[in-house]
Amino acid sequence: MLAVIAMISGGILAVVYDTTSVIIEENQARALESSIYDVLPGTTTVNILRRSPDELGVDDPREMREQEQRTTLIYQGVDDQGRVVGYAFVGEANGYGGVIRVLVGVDQATDQILAIKILDHTETAGLGSRIEEQSFRQRFVGKTVEDPIAINQDIDNISGASVSARAVAEAVRRGFVDTSALYRGGE
Amino acid sequence: MTLFTILLSAILVNNFVLVRFLGICPFMGVSKQVGSAIGMGLATTFVMVVAAALTWVIQWFILEPFGLPFLQSMSFILVIAAMVQLVEMFLHKTSPALYRAMGIFLPLITTNCAILGFAIMAVQNSYNFIETVIFGLGAGLGFTLALVLMAGIREDLEFADIPKPLRGVGIAFILAGLLSLAFGGFSGLV
Amino acid sequence: MRLWKDFVNGLWSENPTFRLNIGLCPVLAVTTTAIDGLSMGLATTFVLICSSALISLLKKIIPDKVRIPAYIIVIATFVTIVDLVMHAYLPDIHSVLGLFIPLIVVNCTVLGRAEAFAAKNGVLRSTVDGLGSGVGFTWALVLLGSLREILGKGSLFGMSFVQDGATTLGVMGLPPGAFITLGILMAVMNMVAARQKKRAS
């Protein structure tokens, strides 16, 4: 009896999963794409440029997931006339409450940061979460990979949220240093 | 994340009860005496460590290879329930003394959402086998710590003159809030 | 009339949160705002209604010995359906509720109603009982969420009524705020219940 119930429910779930998983994947892809439009204004198409350290081809699903998380993806934003607007990448660093992930858009011509966006964080609401405010994110605009990009050097701190602010700067700098060599001169 | 960071984070920084709000029901129910709090905490920790090993094997050797991630909650909860039953029977047969001490807590453990919660979290973080077991150990110890601290305070509260409507769960929640405020001081540690 | 009684029962005299004190984890965890509380409440209500109805339908064919695992399977099925459907159609709310959607499986309220009511009563009454408990759970979540949102963010259901950048009680959005607000609410509900009892006697 128990087995029958389990099989029926498994069957129902399989059907629901099949229909919803497509929509879930589409949503996730669209969410990332719209974030890229935010940091690379003018973009209409997004190309995924490069995967490193190696191509995915591992059979073990857990190892594959791990590797997928380590992989550096670079997104190339192209406008409606086919010109490259710039490149976007994700940087990570540990904040006060956990990992902060930042999406950074860099101008193709000047190599300057166009905009940054906090993808996710678990900072304290009302204090550390102020890293999401436009006035803070604005402080990174115009920086290049040669700049220090560090709090109290070329980026002003947020009072009461210095650990979170420092983490954002570190995430941006780390992502910038890791990826700039990969897309520059390429494609 | 090193193993030590995972352990410390699960016990202090992201304490399962006081910061993540998992396992609130047993936390409120079994924290009136230090003795039973220790018993409940250790029984839960034991189940968590075994559940860590089992759910890891199920996730990465059955669910993922066969493309059945949607059966996760169902298989995990059934495994946890079955395991608690086995532990209960085993204790009953082999160690009546331990059974008397822990027995009454065991059925409560199945519906402790901290166990299912930590198993799902371990999968989301893609922890490997050792990391999952250490995470389970930390989650259990964190639960025990919160439970014992709370029980110590509530034993003393017996003699306090608390306004009548606040007696029982009311004051317990306010205490938990103060403890949670104290544990907030650990954030930023790792 | 009896149906109405079954429904009202869950709202107050057997309210899972304030009177029975069960299923408290989501009450604390996902009530940072009124909207979060409402969505969690509705998700749980859906599971409560469906599992109560189905368990009541199946009560004759489920052998008594394996009833608890059978109930768990039924509940877990509906929880997974809610999880997948919310992930697909309401991704924003799904990411806020996160872990606490699959954890509806171990919400004592759901299994409790199945064992205490649906296993003994007809389909219609069980459905209404599930609905009552679900609505009872939901109003508790919305009340706590509203209080925490008003004090912590200066807004209600996302509509702000303070100036931008005004100082609010940020701690209300953090774990300690959840515990303390619920503790005070519990005391208020106990007072109401005590007064009710006095009037009745």
Coordinates of C-alpha atoms in Angstrom, one line a residue, chain A residues 32-130:
Chain A
L32 CA 20.9 37.2 -15.1
E33 CA 20.4 38.7 -18.5
S34 CA 18.4 41.6 -17.1
S35 CA 21.1 42.2 -14.5
I36 CA 23.6 42.4 -17.3
Y37 CA 21.4 45.0 -19.1
D38 CA 21.6 47.0 -15.9
V39 CA 25.4 47.1 -15.7
L40 CA 26.0 47.4 -19.4
P41 CA 23.4 50.0 -20.6
G42 CA 22.5 49.7 -24.3
T43 CA 23.1 46.0 -24.5
T44 CA 20.5 44.0 -26.4
T45 CA 22.3 40.6 -26.7
V46 CA 24.5 38.9 -24.2
N47 CA 27.2 36.4 -25.3
I48 CA 28.9 34.1 -22.8
L49 CA 32.5 34.5 -23.6
R50 CA 34.7 32.2 -21.7
R51 CA 34.7 29.5 -19.2
S52 CA 37.7 28.6 -17.1
P53 CA 39.7 26.8 -15.7
D54 CA 38.5 24.0 -18.1
E55 CA 35.4 23.1 -20.0
L56 CA 32.8 21.2 -18.1
G57 CA 32.9 17.5 -18.9
V58 CA 33.0 15.8 -15.6
D59 CA 30.6 12.9 -15.0
D60 CA 30.2 13.2 -11.3
P61 CA 27.3 15.6 -10.8
R62 CA 28.6 17.0 -7.5
E63 CA 32.0 17.7 -8.9
M64 CA 30.4 19.2 -11.9
R65 CA 28.3 21.6 -9.8
E66 CA 31.4 22.5 -7.8
Q67 CA 33.4 23.2 -10.9
E68 CA 30.5 25.2 -12.4
Q69 CA 30.6 27.4 -9.3
R70 CA 34.4 27.9 -9.7
T71 CA 34.2 28.7 -13.4
T72 CA 34.7 32.3 -14.3
L73 CA 32.1 33.4 -16.8
I74 CA 32.5 36.6 -18.8
Y75 CA 29.5 38.1 -20.4
Q76 CA 29.9 40.2 -23.5
G77 CA 27.2 42.8 -24.1
V78 CA 26.4 43.7 -27.7
D79 CA 24.1 46.6 -28.7
D80 CA 21.5 46.5 -31.5
Q81 CA 24.0 47.6 -34.1
G82 CA 26.3 44.7 -33.3
R83 CA 28.9 46.8 -31.5
V84 CA 30.4 45.5 -28.3
V85 CA 29.3 47.6 -25.4
G86 CA 31.5 46.0 -22.8
Y87 CA 32.1 43.1 -20.6
A88 CA 30.5 41.9 -17.4
F89 CA 31.8 39.5 -14.7
V90 CA 30.9 38.4 -11.2
G91 CA 33.2 39.0 -8.2
E92 CA 32.9 37.4 -4.8
A93 CA 34.1 38.2 -1.3
N94 CA 33.2 37.4 2.3
G95 CA 31.2 40.1 4.0
Y96 CA 29.8 40.3 7.5
G97 CA 27.1 37.7 7.1
G98 CA 28.4 35.6 4.3
V99 CA 29.4 35.7 0.6
I100 CA 28.6 38.9 -1.4
R101 CA 28.4 38.5 -5.1
V102 CA 28.8 41.6 -7.3
L103 CA 28.2 41.9 -11.0
V104 CA 30.5 44.4 -12.6
G105 CA 30.1 46.0 -16.1
V106 CA 33.2 47.4 -17.8
D107 CA 33.2 49.7 -20.8
Q108 CA 34.8 48.1 -23.9
A109 CA 36.5 51.3 -25.1
T110 CA 37.8 52.9 -21.9
D111 CA 38.2 49.9 -19.6
Q112 CA 36.4 51.8 -16.9
I113 CA 33.6 50.4 -14.7
L114 CA 30.2 51.5 -16.0
A115 CA 28.1 50.2 -13.1
I116 CA 28.0 47.5 -10.4
K117 CA 25.1 45.5 -9.1
I118 CA 24.9 43.4 -5.9
L119 CA 23.6 40.1 -7.0
D120 CA 23.2 38.6 -3.6
H121 CA 24.3 39.1 0.0
T122 CA 23.3 38.2 3.5
E123 CA 24.4 41.4 5.3
T124 CA 22.5 42.9 8.2
A125 CA 19.3 44.6 7.1
G126 CA 19.5 48.3 7.5
L127 CA 23.3 48.4 8.0
G128 CA 25.3 46.2 5.8
S129 CA 22.5 46.1 3.3
R130 CA 23.2 49.7 2.4

